[in-house]
mmCIF file of C-alpha atoms and ligand atoms in Angstrom:
data_model
loop_
_atom_site.group_PDB
_atom_site.id
_atom_site.type_symbol
_atom_site.label_atom_id
_atom_site.label_comp_id
_atom_site.label_asym_id
_atom_site.label_seq_id
_atom_site.Cartn_x
_atom_site.Cartn_y
_atom_site.Cartn_z
ATOM 1 C CA MET A 289 0.000 0.000 0.000
ATOM 2 C CA ARG A 290 1.241 3.499 -0.860
ATOM 3 C CA LEU A 291 -0.197 6.282 1.256
ATOM 4 C CA ILE A 292 0.224 9.968 1.893
ATOM 5 C CA LEU A 293 -0.569 11.481 5.274
ATOM 6 C CA LEU A 294 -1.667 15.059 4.709
ATOM 7 C CA GLY A 295 -2.474 17.598 7.378
ATOM 8 C CA ALA A 296 -1.126 20.647 9.150
ATOM 9 C CA PRO A 297 2.133 20.406 11.095
ATOM 10 C CA GLY A 298 1.181 19.020 14.507
ATOM 11 C CA ALA A 299 -2.000 17.318 13.272
ATOM 12 C CA GLY A 300 -0.636 13.957 14.453
ATOM 13 C CA LYS A 301 0.512 12.543 11.111
ATOM 14 C CA GLY A 302 3.774 11.267 12.607
ATOM 15 C CA THR A 303 1.972 9.294 15.318
ATOM 16 C CA GLN A 304 -0.345 7.688 12.757
ATOM 17 C CA ALA A 305 2.604 6.957 10.481
ATOM 18 C CA GLU A 306 4.297 5.077 13.370
ATOM 19 C CA MET A 307 1.140 3.048 13.971
ATOM 20 C CA LEU A 308 0.797 2.207 10.267
ATOM 21 C CA THR A 309 4.448 1.267 9.740
ATOM 22 C CA GLU A 310 4.118 -1.381 12.471
ATOM 23 C CA LEU A 311 0.750 -2.620 11.337
ATOM 24 C CA LEU A 312 1.502 -2.789 7.612
ATOM 25 C CA ASN A 313 5.255 -3.385 7.848
ATOM 26 C CA ILE A 314 6.074 -0.737 5.258
ATOM 27 C CA PRO A 315 8.556 2.139 5.641
ATOM 28 C CA ILE A 316 7.786 5.778 6.429
ATOM 29 C CA ILE A 317 9.260 8.502 4.278
ATOM 30 C CA SER A 318 9.261 11.563 6.524
ATOM 31 C CA THR A 319 11.061 14.474 4.902
ATOM 32 C CA GLY A 320 11.020 16.313 8.262
ATOM 33 C CA ASN A 321 12.916 13.434 9.928
ATOM 34 C CA MET A 322 15.289 13.162 6.984
ATOM 35 C CA PHE A 323 16.076 16.878 7.163
ATOM 36 C CA ARG A 324 16.541 16.711 10.953
ATOM 37 C CA LYS A 325 19.013 13.836 10.486
ATOM 38 C CA HIS A 326 21.004 15.895 7.990
ATOM 39 C CA VAL A 327 20.940 18.857 10.380
ATOM 40 C CA SER A 328 22.229 16.767 13.309
ATOM 41 C CA GLU A 329 24.949 15.258 11.120
ATOM 42 C CA GLY A 330 25.926 18.709 9.865
ATOM 43 C CA THR A 331 25.815 17.728 6.180
ATOM 44 C CA GLU A 332 25.769 20.366 3.441
ATOM 45 C CA LEU A 333 22.075 19.688 2.881
ATOM 46 C CA GLY A 334 21.471 19.921 6.648
ATOM 47 C CA ILE A 335 23.097 23.343 6.840
ATOM 48 C CA LYS A 336 20.973 24.609 3.940
ATOM 49 C CA ALA A 337 17.747 23.063 5.309
ATOM 50 C CA LYS A 338 18.241 24.341 8.878
ATOM 51 C CA ALA A 339 18.006 27.976 7.839
ATOM 52 C CA TYR A 340 14.482 27.362 6.488
ATOM 53 C CA MET A 341 13.383 24.993 9.254
ATOM 54 C CA ASP A 342 14.328 27.346 12.079
ATOM 55 C CA GLU A 343 12.174 30.019 10.506
ATOM 56 C CA GLY A 344 9.240 27.683 9.980
ATOM 57 C CA LYS A 345 9.582 27.976 6.210
ATOM 58 C CA LEU A 346 9.495 25.150 3.696
ATOM 59 C CA VAL A 347 12.801 23.843 2.395
ATOM 60 C CA PRO A 348 12.947 24.561 -1.381
ATOM 61 C CA ASP A 349 11.220 22.001 -3.608
ATOM 62 C CA GLU A 350 14.387 20.968 -5.514
ATOM 63 C CA LEU A 351 16.177 19.869 -2.317
ATOM 64 C CA THR A 352 13.091 18.146 -0.954
ATOM 65 C CA ILE A 353 12.269 16.279 -4.151
ATOM 66 C CA GLU A 354 15.896 15.157 -4.449
ATOM 67 C CA ILE A 355 16.010 13.444 -1.039
ATOM 68 C CA VAL A 356 12.681 11.733 -1.701
ATOM 69 C CA LYS A 357 13.910 10.546 -5.085
ATOM 70 C CA ASP A 358 16.955 8.944 -3.446
ATOM 71 C CA ARG A 359 14.900 7.273 -0.747
ATOM 72 C CA ILE A 360 12.021 6.030 -2.864
ATOM 73 C CA THR A 361 14.202 3.854 -5.070
ATOM 74 C CA LYS A 362 15.533 1.821 -2.101
ATOM 75 C CA ASP A 363 14.475 -1.824 -1.979
ATOM 76 C CA ASP A 364 12.289 -1.602 1.129
ATOM 77 C CA CYS A 365 9.936 0.832 -0.662
ATOM 78 C CA LYS A 366 8.848 -1.954 -3.009
ATOM 79 C CA LYS A 367 6.592 -3.286 -0.217
ATOM 80 C CA GLY A 368 4.772 0.033 0.130
ATOM 81 C CA ILE A 369 5.370 3.526 1.489
ATOM 82 C CA ILE A 370 3.844 5.895 4.014
ATOM 83 C CA PHE A 371 4.642 9.503 3.113
ATOM 84 C CA ASP A 372 4.576 11.733 6.181
ATOM 85 C CA GLY A 373 5.008 15.476 5.626
ATOM 86 C CA PHE A 374 5.600 15.064 1.911
ATOM 87 C CA PRO A 375 4.404 16.389 -0.495
ATOM 88 C CA ARG A 376 3.766 19.874 0.881
ATOM 89 C CA THR A 377 3.427 21.883 -2.341
ATOM 90 C CA ILE A 378 1.717 21.292 -5.675
ATOM 91 C CA ALA A 379 5.160 21.173 -7.335
ATOM 92 C CA GLN A 380 6.208 18.387 -4.948
ATOM 93 C CA ALA A 381 2.961 16.500 -5.580
ATOM 94 C CA GLN A 382 3.490 16.712 -9.343
ATOM 95 C CA ALA A 383 7.110 15.574 -8.993
ATOM 96 C CA LEU A 384 5.962 12.659 -6.827
ATOM 97 C CA ASP A 385 3.348 11.679 -9.419
ATOM 98 C CA GLN A 386 6.074 11.542 -12.043
ATOM 99 C CA LEU A 387 8.480 9.572 -9.816
ATOM 100 C CA LEU A 388 5.811 7.027 -8.930
ATOM 101 C CA LEU A 389 4.718 6.754 -12.540
ATOM 102 C CA ASP A 390 8.316 6.039 -13.620
ATOM 103 C CA LEU A 391 8.561 3.352 -10.935
ATOM 104 C CA ASN A 392 5.116 1.968 -11.741
ATOM 105 C CA MET A 393 4.071 2.395 -8.114
ATOM 106 C CA PRO A 394 0.724 4.276 -8.050
ATOM 107 C CA LEU A 395 -0.641 5.903 -4.902
ATOM 108 C CA ASP A 396 -3.509 4.112 -3.191
ATOM 109 C CA LYS A 397 -4.850 6.642 -0.709
ATOM 110 C CA VAL A 398 -4.254 10.099 0.726
ATOM 111 C CA LEU A 399 -5.464 10.635 4.282
ATOM 112 C CA ASN A 400 -6.134 14.217 5.304
ATOM 113 C CA VAL A 401 -5.880 14.483 9.093
ATOM 114 C CA GLU A 402 -8.010 17.509 9.966
ATOM 115 C CA VAL A 403 -7.359 19.495 13.184
ATOM 116 C CA PRO A 404 -8.383 23.147 13.829
ATOM 117 C CA ASP A 405 -5.519 25.654 14.072
ATOM 118 C CA SER A 406 -6.255 26.538 17.714
ATOM 119 C CA ASP A 407 -5.772 22.890 18.795
ATOM 120 C CA ILE A 408 -2.568 22.669 16.783
ATOM 121 C CA VAL A 409 -1.084 25.707 18.526
ATOM 122 C CA GLU A 410 -1.905 24.206 21.935
ATOM 123 C CA ARG A 411 -0.414 20.842 20.982
ATOM 124 C CA MET A 412 2.758 22.089 19.352
ATOM 125 C CA ALA A 413 3.704 24.997 21.550
ATOM 126 C CA GLY A 414 3.642 22.582 24.540
ATOM 127 C CA ARG A 415 5.997 20.034 22.989
ATOM 128 C CA MET A 416 9.400 19.405 24.587
ATOM 129 C CA VAL A 417 11.996 16.858 23.600
ATOM 130 C CA CYS A 418 15.052 15.240 25.143
ATOM 131 C CA PRO A 419 17.987 16.383 22.976
ATOM 132 C CA LYS A 420 19.949 13.244 23.933
ATOM 133 C CA CYS A 421 17.584 10.271 23.540
ATOM 134 C CA GLY A 422 14.806 11.954 21.533
ATOM 135 C CA THR A 423 11.954 11.086 23.938
ATOM 136 C CA PRO A 424 9.052 13.498 23.336
ATOM 137 C CA TYR A 425 7.145 15.197 26.191
ATOM 138 C CA HIS A 426 4.274 17.673 26.413
ATOM 139 C CA LYS A 427 3.614 20.386 29.006
ATOM 140 C CA LYS A 428 -0.031 19.324 29.219
ATOM 141 C CA PHE A 429 -0.439 15.848 27.710
ATOM 142 C CA LYS A 430 2.776 13.976 28.591
ATOM 143 C CA VAL A 431 4.481 15.604 31.545
ATOM 144 C CA GLU A 432 7.962 14.470 32.622
ATOM 145 C CA LYS A 433 8.487 13.180 36.192
ATOM 146 C CA ALA A 434 11.210 15.633 37.240
ATOM 147 C CA GLN A 435 10.209 19.021 35.864
ATOM 148 C CA GLY A 436 12.308 19.944 32.833
ATOM 149 C CA TYR A 437 14.383 16.727 32.746
ATOM 150 C CA CYS A 438 14.132 13.503 30.737
ATOM 151 C CA ASP A 439 12.632 10.508 32.592
ATOM 152 C CA TYR A 440 15.155 8.153 31.010
ATOM 153 C CA CYS A 441 18.492 9.951 30.785
ATOM 154 C CA GLN A 442 17.921 13.006 33.038
ATOM 155 C CA THR A 443 19.018 15.382 30.257
ATOM 156 C CA LYS A 444 17.513 18.898 30.323
ATOM 157 C CA LEU A 445 14.541 19.013 27.937
ATOM 158 C CA VAL A 446 14.444 21.533 25.111
ATOM 159 C CA GLN A 447 11.820 22.978 22.786
ATOM 160 C CA ARG A 448 12.480 22.431 19.077
ATOM 161 C CA ASP A 449 13.008 25.794 17.398
ATOM 162 C CA ASP A 450 10.178 25.023 14.996
ATOM 163 C CA ASP A 451 7.770 24.296 17.900
ATOM 164 C CA LYS A 452 8.007 27.832 19.328
ATOM 165 C CA GLU A 453 4.587 29.505 19.252
ATOM 166 C CA GLU A 454 5.419 32.250 16.760
ATOM 167 C CA THR A 455 7.028 29.660 14.495
ATOM 168 C CA VAL A 456 3.997 27.367 14.801
ATOM 169 C CA ILE A 457 1.696 30.190 13.683
ATOM 170 C CA LYS A 458 3.981 30.953 10.772
ATOM 171 C CA ARG A 459 4.080 27.255 9.808
ATOM 172 C CA LEU A 460 0.272 27.110 9.903
ATOM 173 C CA ASN A 461 0.024 30.093 7.571
ATOM 174 C CA ILE A 462 2.442 28.436 5.182
ATOM 175 C CA TYR A 463 0.445 25.220 5.453
ATOM 176 C CA HIS A 464 -2.779 27.012 4.490
ATOM 177 C CA GLN A 465 -1.123 28.788 1.568
ATOM 178 C CA GLN A 466 1.043 26.042 0.129
ATOM 179 C CA THR A 467 -0.095 22.625 1.367
ATOM 180 C CA GLN A 468 -3.864 22.912 1.733
ATOM 181 C CA PRO A 469 -4.335 23.100 -2.075
ATOM 182 C CA LEU A 470 -3.176 19.461 -2.126
ATOM 183 C CA ILE A 471 -6.489 18.440 -0.590
ATOM 184 C CA ASP A 472 -8.299 19.430 -3.794
ATOM 185 C CA TYR A 473 -5.460 18.028 -5.899
ATOM 186 C CA TYR A 474 -5.956 14.530 -4.444
ATOM 187 C CA LYS A 475 -9.733 14.903 -4.182
ATOM 188 C CA ALA A 476 -9.774 15.395 -7.945
ATOM 189 C CA LYS A 477 -7.881 12.113 -8.312
ATOM 190 C CA GLY A 478 -10.554 10.396 -6.200
ATOM 191 C CA ILE A 479 -8.122 9.033 -3.584
ATOM 192 C CA LEU A 480 -8.610 11.497 -0.708
ATOM 193 C CA ILE A 481 -10.050 10.345 2.620
ATOM 194 C CA GLU A 482 -10.869 12.863 5.370
ATOM 195 C CA ILE A 483 -9.939 11.844 8.921
ATOM 196 C CA ASP A 484 -11.139 13.767 11.979
ATOM 197 C CA GLY A 485 -7.868 14.367 13.839
ATOM 198 C CA LEU A 486 -9.440 15.372 17.169
ATOM 199 C CA GLY A 487 -9.595 12.899 20.044
ATOM 200 C CA SER A 488 -7.257 10.377 21.620
ATOM 201 C CA VAL A 489 -4.466 8.690 19.670
ATOM 202 C CA VAL A 490 -6.382 5.388 19.880
ATOM 203 C CA GLU A 491 -9.574 6.954 18.518
ATOM 204 C CA ILE A 492 -7.736 8.539 15.606
ATOM 205 C CA SER A 493 -5.833 5.320 14.877
ATOM 206 C CA ASP A 494 -9.141 3.453 14.775
ATOM 207 C CA ARG A 495 -10.534 5.943 12.250
ATOM 208 C CA VAL A 496 -7.412 5.588 10.106
ATOM 209 C CA LYS A 497 -7.504 1.775 10.177
ATOM 210 C CA LYS A 498 -11.219 1.733 9.346
ATOM 211 C CA ALA A 499 -10.727 4.163 6.456
ATOM 212 C CA LEU A 500 -7.983 1.961 5.022
ATOM 213 C CA GLY A 501 -9.821 -1.292 5.727
ATOM 214 C CA VAL A 502 -6.864 -2.669 7.711
ATOM 215 C CA GLU A 503 -8.506 -3.224 11.113
HETATM 216 P P1 AMP B 2029 7.958 18.237 9.911
HETATM 217 O O1 AMP B 2029 8.628 17.517 11.020
HETATM 218 O O2 AMP B 2029 7.418 17.317 8.854
HETATM 219 O O3 AMP B 2029 6.926 19.220 10.363
HETATM 220 O O4 AMP B 2029 9.106 19.090 9.164
HETATM 221 C C1 AMP B 2029 9.911 20.015 9.841
HETATM 222 C C2 AMP B 2029 10.424 21.068 8.860
HETATM 223 O O5 AMP B 2029 11.184 20.440 7.826
HETATM 224 C C3 AMP B 2029 9.361 21.870 8.135
HETATM 225 O O6 AMP B 2029 8.887 22.968 8.878
HETATM 226 C C4 AMP B 2029 10.106 22.307 6.887
HETATM 227 O O7 AMP B 2029 10.998 23.381 7.169
HETATM 228 C C5 AMP B 2029 10.947 21.087 6.584
HETATM 229 N N1 AMP B 2029 10.208 20.143 5.699
HETATM 230 C C6 AMP B 2029 9.777 18.891 6.011
HETATM 231 N N2 AMP B 2029 9.146 18.329 4.977
HETATM 232 C C7 AMP B 2029 9.154 19.247 3.980
HETATM 233 C C8 AMP B 2029 8.630 19.274 2.651
HETATM 234 N N3 AMP B 2029 7.957 18.230 2.136
HETATM 235 N N4 AMP B 2029 8.853 20.392 1.909
HETATM 236 C C9 AMP B 2029 9.534 21.439 2.396
HETATM 237 N N5 AMP B 2029 10.032 21.490 3.638
HETATM 238 C C10 AMP B 2029 9.838 20.405 4.438
#
């Protein structure tokens, strides 16, 4: 199965992608995670991408399409793919169509995880992460035991630059301008499914599984 998870940043696509990768045993292509890996490794691409990411802007299409192109041709993608956070512009969607056409791997479904902006701001601006082991926390929904420190490795928690409130609002504006048009793009292809992204993780996972018929 080849799927795209669409939705605003912070809509919970990553969590659903994790659930689906286990259930369906197919890899996730998350351009956000790929960029973050390049940033932490200090590669040339990472240095270029970081400047955009820190400001909440999209990394230019050419760079983004290039890393997806590299990844998509790896053997494990033959089983299926879950795209998380890609495509985010019409140009990326068109490039993906062409790549998948060349590989004879058509898309099956696009899930649009819908969450109102106000909920997104509350979710994202409360996120904290352990910079050492990567464990995520939340000021309201997943509070650490010792305030400000990781439960597992006692490292001081940090807020990702792109989770800061003003950055979140900027990212939402960019989402509405550049990514939301993809909803109509995939609707026109007849493969879009709307998922209500409000509720508990289990509730949302159940909706996703039902929509895909993989319960
Ligand atoms: P994410 O974790 O998916 O929200 O991505 C974090 C950041 O990486 C975004 O705010 C963008 O700066 C960049 N990024 C991730 N995916 C893309 C994409 N498909 N196109 C452009 N920039 C992206």
